[in-house]
């Protein structure tokens, strides 16, 4: 009985686990690549900018805890068409709450970074903006992932995350090599955008 339940759950859970691992790999690849090509100062700049861009994370996580279960509930009670409408509503909610942060960081991001971490982090405006944009794009993908999980299509979500990693290992590493921290931030946002499409 125990083994049968484990096998049944593993068929679905292996793709969810794979999707999470691949997503984390994509997210945490660049500090290592930056350190390899440009040393610890570039990695420090990345960390400082990522910390400021992550100001929206509590909002995204809280909203996710509120919105994402609704997608599965709507699917269970009303079917796929209703779930699709809920996914689109959820995306609009994420955009409404996180777009202001991206706009604020596009204007004052560098000032915030230098105000928190010091003048050594001047010139970080583009990095902060693209990291914040990536956070927005990534959060807009959450409802789609939840929809796929509800449809028991976690494998499709894993394959989308594989596209992100493939892009990061191709264009991303070249962008880091030639454009340092800004290249990493742009590559991350572009690869997330392509995967979202």
Short mmCIF file of C-alpha atoms in Angstrom, two decimals:
data_model
loop_
_atom_site.label_atom_id
_atom_site.label_comp_id
_atom_site.label_asym_id
_atom_site.label_seq_id
_atom_site.Cartn_x
_atom_site.Cartn_y
_atom_site.Cartn_z
CA UNK A 1 0.00 0.00 0.00
CA UNK A 2 2.74 2.45 0.99
CA UNK A 3 4.82 1.63 -2.08
CA UNK A 4 1.84 1.97 -4.41
CA UNK A 5 1.05 5.45 -3.03
CA UNK A 6 4.70 6.46 -3.31
CA UNK A 7 4.87 5.34 -6.94
CA UNK A 8 1.62 7.12 -7.80
CA UNK A 9 2.75 10.37 -6.19
CA UNK A 10 6.26 10.14 -7.64
CA UNK A 11 4.87 10.10 -11.22
CA UNK A 12 3.59 13.63 -10.67
CA UNK A 13 6.04 14.92 -8.05
CA UNK A 14 9.20 14.11 -10.04
CA UNK A 15 8.30 16.78 -12.58
CA UNK A 16 7.43 19.35 -9.92
CA UNK A 17 10.74 18.60 -8.18
CA UNK A 18 12.62 18.76 -11.48
CA UNK A 19 10.99 22.07 -12.35
CA UNK A 20 11.97 23.56 -8.98
CA UNK A 21 15.56 22.35 -9.23
CA UNK A 22 15.97 23.66 -12.78
CA UNK A 23 14.43 26.99 -11.82
CA UNK A 24 16.84 27.34 -8.89
CA UNK A 25 19.78 26.37 -11.10
CA UNK A 26 18.87 29.15 -13.50
CA UNK A 27 18.49 31.68 -10.70
CA UNK A 28 21.75 30.89 -8.90
CA UNK A 29 24.00 30.23 -11.89
CA UNK A 30 25.13 33.79 -12.51
CA UNK A 31 26.96 34.61 -9.29
CA UNK A 32 29.26 31.67 -9.97
CA UNK A 33 29.78 32.61 -13.62
CA UNK A 34 30.40 36.24 -12.65
CA UNK A 35 33.00 35.20 -10.09
CA UNK A 36 34.73 32.97 -12.64
CA UNK A 37 34.97 35.71 -15.31
CA UNK A 38 35.18 38.93 -13.30
CA UNK A 39 36.01 38.13 -9.68
CA UNK A 40 34.30 38.82 -6.43
CA UNK A 41 33.70 42.54 -6.97
CA UNK A 42 31.31 41.81 -9.84
CA UNK A 43 29.64 39.15 -7.72
CA UNK A 44 29.30 41.65 -4.87
CA UNK A 45 27.64 44.15 -7.21
CA UNK A 46 25.27 41.41 -8.35
CA UNK A 47 24.41 40.50 -4.76
CA UNK A 48 23.76 44.13 -3.78
CA UNK A 49 21.54 44.76 -6.79
CA UNK A 50 19.74 41.43 -6.35
CA UNK A 51 18.99 42.29 -2.72
CA UNK A 52 17.36 45.58 -3.73
CA UNK A 53 15.49 43.99 -6.66
CA UNK A 54 14.21 41.35 -4.22
CA UNK A 55 12.24 43.96 -2.28
CA UNK A 56 9.19 42.70 -4.14
CA UNK A 57 9.70 39.09 -3.06
CA UNK A 58 7.55 39.30 0.09
CA UNK A 59 4.75 40.75 -2.00
CA UNK A 60 5.15 38.08 -4.69
CA UNK A 61 5.28 35.28 -2.13
CA UNK A 62 2.33 36.57 -0.14
CA UNK A 63 0.29 37.11 -3.27
CA UNK A 64 1.28 33.67 -4.49
CA UNK A 65 0.09 32.08 -1.26
CA UNK A 66 -3.23 33.87 -1.69
CA UNK A 67 -3.77 33.60 -5.45
CA UNK A 68 -2.20 30.34 -6.59
CA UNK A 69 -4.36 27.93 -4.55
CA UNK A 70 -7.41 29.59 -6.11
CA UNK A 71 -6.27 28.32 -9.51
CA UNK A 72 -6.38 24.70 -8.38
CA UNK A 73 -9.64 25.26 -6.53
CA UNK A 74 -11.30 26.81 -9.57
CA UNK A 75 -10.08 23.95 -11.74
CA UNK A 76 -11.43 21.35 -9.31
CA UNK A 77 -14.81 23.03 -8.99
CA UNK A 78 -15.41 24.59 -12.42
CA UNK A 79 -13.08 23.01 -15.01
CA UNK A 80 -10.29 24.09 -17.33
CA UNK A 81 -11.97 27.08 -19.00
CA UNK A 82 -12.73 28.72 -15.65
CA UNK A 83 -9.20 27.94 -14.48
CA UNK A 84 -7.78 29.66 -17.57
CA UNK A 85 -9.72 32.81 -16.70
CA UNK A 86 -8.44 32.59 -13.11
CA UNK A 87 -4.86 32.23 -14.38
CA UNK A 88 -5.26 35.42 -16.42
CA UNK A 89 -6.79 37.28 -13.46
CA UNK A 90 -3.91 36.10 -11.27
CA UNK A 91 -1.35 37.38 -13.76
CA UNK A 92 -3.01 40.80 -13.71
CA UNK A 93 -2.89 40.79 -9.90
CA UNK A 94 0.83 40.00 -9.89
CA UNK A 95 1.46 42.72 -12.48
CA UNK A 96 -0.59 45.29 -10.56
CA UNK A 97 1.31 44.70 -7.33
CA UNK A 98 4.84 44.31 -8.73
CA UNK A 99 4.92 46.75 -11.67
CA UNK A 100 5.17 49.78 -9.35
CA UNK A 101 8.33 48.32 -7.81
CA UNK A 102 9.89 47.87 -11.25
CA UNK A 103 9.01 51.46 -12.13
CA UNK A 104 10.44 52.77 -8.85
CA UNK A 105 13.66 50.80 -9.33
CA UNK A 106 13.97 51.94 -12.93
CA UNK A 107 14.12 55.53 -11.70
CA UNK A 108 15.71 55.31 -8.23
CA UNK A 109 17.31 51.86 -8.19
CA UNK A 110 20.91 53.05 -8.27
CA UNK A 111 20.26 55.65 -5.57
CA UNK A 112 18.77 52.97 -3.35
CA UNK A 113 21.72 50.62 -3.93
CA UNK A 114 24.30 53.31 -3.21
CA UNK A 115 22.28 54.58 -0.25
CA UNK A 116 22.22 51.11 1.32
CA UNK A 117 25.62 49.73 0.26
CA UNK A 118 27.73 52.82 -0.43
CA UNK A 119 29.23 54.78 -3.33
CA UNK A 120 31.29 51.77 -4.46
CA UNK A 121 28.08 50.44 -6.04
CA UNK A 122 27.54 53.43 -8.34
CA UNK A 123 26.71 52.53 -11.93
CA UNK A 124 24.27 49.83 -10.92
CA UNK A 125 21.07 51.33 -12.37
CA UNK A 126 20.80 48.94 -15.32
CA UNK A 127 21.56 45.88 -13.24
CA UNK A 128 18.90 46.73 -10.64
CA UNK A 129 16.33 47.46 -13.33
CA UNK A 130 16.88 44.21 -15.25
CA UNK A 131 16.90 42.14 -12.06
CA UNK A 132 13.62 43.76 -10.98
CA UNK A 133 12.19 43.18 -14.46
CA UNK A 134 13.24 39.53 -14.24
CA UNK A 135 11.51 39.23 -10.85
CA UNK A 136 8.32 40.63 -12.42
CA UNK A 137 8.50 38.27 -15.40
CA UNK A 138 9.20 35.30 -13.14
CA UNK A 139 6.23 36.12 -10.91
CA UNK A 140 3.98 36.40 -13.97
CA UNK A 141 4.91 32.81 -14.79
CA UNK A 142 3.71 31.50 -11.39
CA UNK A 143 0.01 31.30 -12.37
CA UNK A 144 0.86 29.42 -15.57
CA UNK A 145 2.95 26.95 -13.61
CA UNK A 146 0.15 26.45 -11.10
CA UNK A 147 -2.28 25.89 -13.95
CA UNK A 148 -0.01 23.27 -15.47
CA UNK A 149 0.39 21.60 -12.08
CA UNK A 150 -3.41 21.55 -11.67
CA UNK A 151 -3.77 19.93 -15.08
CA UNK A 152 -1.12 17.38 -14.04
CA UNK A 153 1.18 18.74 -16.75
CA UNK A 154 4.17 19.48 -14.53
CA UNK A 155 6.41 17.97 -17.21
CA UNK A 156 5.54 20.90 -19.50
CA UNK A 157 6.58 23.37 -16.79
CA UNK A 158 9.87 21.51 -16.37
CA UNK A 159 10.51 21.72 -20.12
CA UNK A 160 9.86 25.48 -20.07
CA UNK A 161 12.39 25.84 -17.26
CA UNK A 162 14.86 23.78 -19.34
CA UNK A 163 14.52 26.40 -22.09
CA UNK A 164 15.52 29.08 -19.58
CA UNK A 165 18.60 27.13 -18.48
CA UNK A 166 19.58 26.39 -22.09
CA UNK A 167 19.40 30.10 -22.92
CA UNK A 168 21.42 30.98 -19.85
CA UNK A 169 24.12 28.46 -20.72
CA UNK A 170 24.32 29.77 -24.31
CA UNK A 171 23.68 33.51 -24.53
CA UNK A 172 23.94 34.07 -20.79
CA UNK A 173 27.52 32.96 -20.30
CA UNK A 174 28.66 34.97 -23.33
CA UNK A 175 26.79 38.02 -21.99
CA UNK A 176 28.50 37.65 -18.63
CA UNK A 177 31.93 37.27 -20.22
CA UNK A 178 31.62 40.41 -22.35
CA UNK A 179 29.29 42.63 -20.33
CA UNK A 180 29.87 41.50 -16.74
CA UNK A 181 27.08 42.12 -14.25
CA UNK A 182 24.86 44.08 -16.63
CA UNK A 183 25.16 41.29 -19.21
CA UNK A 184 24.11 38.75 -16.58
CA UNK A 185 21.06 40.79 -15.57
CA UNK A 186 19.97 41.37 -19.18
CA UNK A 187 20.49 37.70 -20.09
CA UNK A 188 18.44 36.61 -17.08
CA UNK A 189 15.55 38.93 -17.95
CA UNK A 190 15.65 38.01 -21.65
CA UNK A 191 15.75 34.27 -20.99
CA UNK A 192 12.86 34.56 -18.51
CA UNK A 193 10.92 36.62 -21.04
CA UNK A 194 11.43 34.04 -23.80
CA UNK A 195 10.44 31.22 -21.44
CA UNK A 196 7.34 33.18 -20.37
CA UNK A 197 6.28 33.58 -23.99
#
